[in-house]
Amino acid sequence: MKLNEKLLSVLFLAFTLVLAACGKDEVAGGSDSDGIQEITIKFSHVVAENTPKGQGAIAMKEYIERESDGKITVEIYPNSSLFGDQDEYQNLVANNVQFIAPDLSKFVGNNPQFNVPSLPFAFDNDEAAIAFWDGEKGQEILSSLEADGVIGLKMWPNGGKHLTNDERQIDSPDDFDGLKFRTQGGQVLEALYGLLGAGSESIPFGELYTALDQGVVEGQENTFSNIESKKFDEVQKYMTVLNHTRVDYAIFTNTKFWDSLNEETKAIVEAGVEEGTKVAREEAKALNDKAFETIKERGFTEITELTPEQIQAFRDVLQPVYDEFEDEIGTDVYEAVRAANE
Ligand code: LMR
């Protein structure tokens, strides 16, 4: 090879290398890039880890970190340690957190159809609640926050709620006189306590133990797993097993984060959400049953289990809320709730 031919081929090689390097820089880090993005995802929730939501979140984190070879980090903030009921939604909208999984009844201010878990004795079991939220109406409700840039991905169950209070044993709708109960919020829960002749007040979950301890309210309603993990039974002398309303969640993300993911990254995150959903759905009943056993063993609270006739008395008293809220929630939603139990 002559000298200027050699020079030309060296220059050509150098030029090709420069082009390749430029190409790499252009795509690195962008959402159109190939390869798994190196990102940190925050997941904030308000409950303890040994609950259906806590376990679902851990399963999701483990899956995503494993399948991304550690390129994606998922930081979980349980027990309202990052955001609480008051501020988690705004922070999701602002993309300060990428996943939250709130009790659906806390969204009633955005859409009254989120009152579904508070409708009395609406679902026979977790499977029926899951069938509703996976169905057409449930999906429509979960999509109703899209104007805020919030996407509802999958429903995670917790379970049926039970009453606790510090004043007296409750075994009939006549026993509520003069009592005030903390609720998760919403018009339907407020109406239910009204029908029982009791007062109600919405208090963030993170403040509930103190509110019960200090007598701000006499009672509250919750799942066994929430009562046990937050030790509400320590400060509540009585518990009535009623299963009249439910705590159900959905896992929500925001469009700013979601749209920033390339296909490969999104596929892993989506599969992680599926994994969390599977665990939350499979474990919810067992975790609540186990928590009930622990509450019994601890022996702080006197437990009342009602006969079918006593439960029927509650059904009868609470039934009028269905008529009261039919226009706001929708006859079609009621119909879908009924169908989900079949
Ligand atoms: C409550 O506020 O009592 C529950 O909704 C908390 C939760 O997320 O389970």
PDB file of C-alpha atoms in Angstrom, residues 2 23 34 90 102 122 159 174 205 211 213 216 224-225 249 278 281 288 296 303-304 309 320 328:
ATOM      1  CA  LYS A   2       1.312   3.433  -0.889  1.00  0.00           C
ATOM      2  CA  GLY A  23     -24.592   7.434  17.184  1.00  0.00           C
ATOM      3  CA  ASP A  34     -32.353   0.006  23.227  1.00  0.00           C
ATOM      4  CA  GLN A  90     -50.365  14.903  44.348  1.00  0.00           C
ATOM      5  CA  PRO A 102     -54.190   3.481  47.655  1.00  0.00           C
ATOM      6  CA  ALA A 122     -71.414  -5.746  47.998  1.00  0.00           C
ATOM      7  CA  GLY A 159     -60.315  -7.843  52.212  1.00  0.00           C
ATOM      8  CA  ASP A 174     -78.782  -0.290  67.923  1.00  0.00           C
ATOM      9  CA  PHE A 205     -54.230   5.993  58.134  1.00  0.00           C
ATOM     10  CA  ALA A 211     -56.447   9.185  67.124  1.00  0.00           C
ATOM     11  CA  ASP A 213     -55.439   6.099  71.577  1.00  0.00           C
ATOM     12  CA  VAL A 216     -60.481  11.546  68.969  1.00  0.00           C
ATOM     13  CA  PHE A 224     -57.691  -7.932  60.103  1.00  0.00           C
ATOM     14  CA  SER A 225     -54.265  -7.421  58.513  1.00  0.00           C
ATOM     15  CA  TYR A 249     -56.506  -1.088  46.093  1.00  0.00           C
ATOM     16  CA  LYS A 278     -50.392 -12.300  41.650  1.00  0.00           C
ATOM     17  CA  ARG A 281     -54.262 -11.659  45.158  1.00  0.00           C
ATOM     18  CA  ASN A 288     -55.965 -11.704  56.874  1.00  0.00           C
ATOM     19  CA  LYS A 296     -57.180 -13.519  69.095  1.00  0.00           C
ATOM     20  CA  ILE A 303     -64.192 -10.321  69.740  1.00  0.00           C
ATOM     21  CA  THR A 304     -67.859 -10.643  68.739  1.00  0.00           C
ATOM     22  CA  GLU A 309     -79.604 -13.320  61.792  1.00  0.00           C
ATOM     23  CA  PRO A 320     -81.005   2.241  51.817  1.00  0.00           C
ATOM     24  CA  GLU A 328     -74.097   9.074  41.530  1.00  0.00           C
TER      25      GLU A 328
END
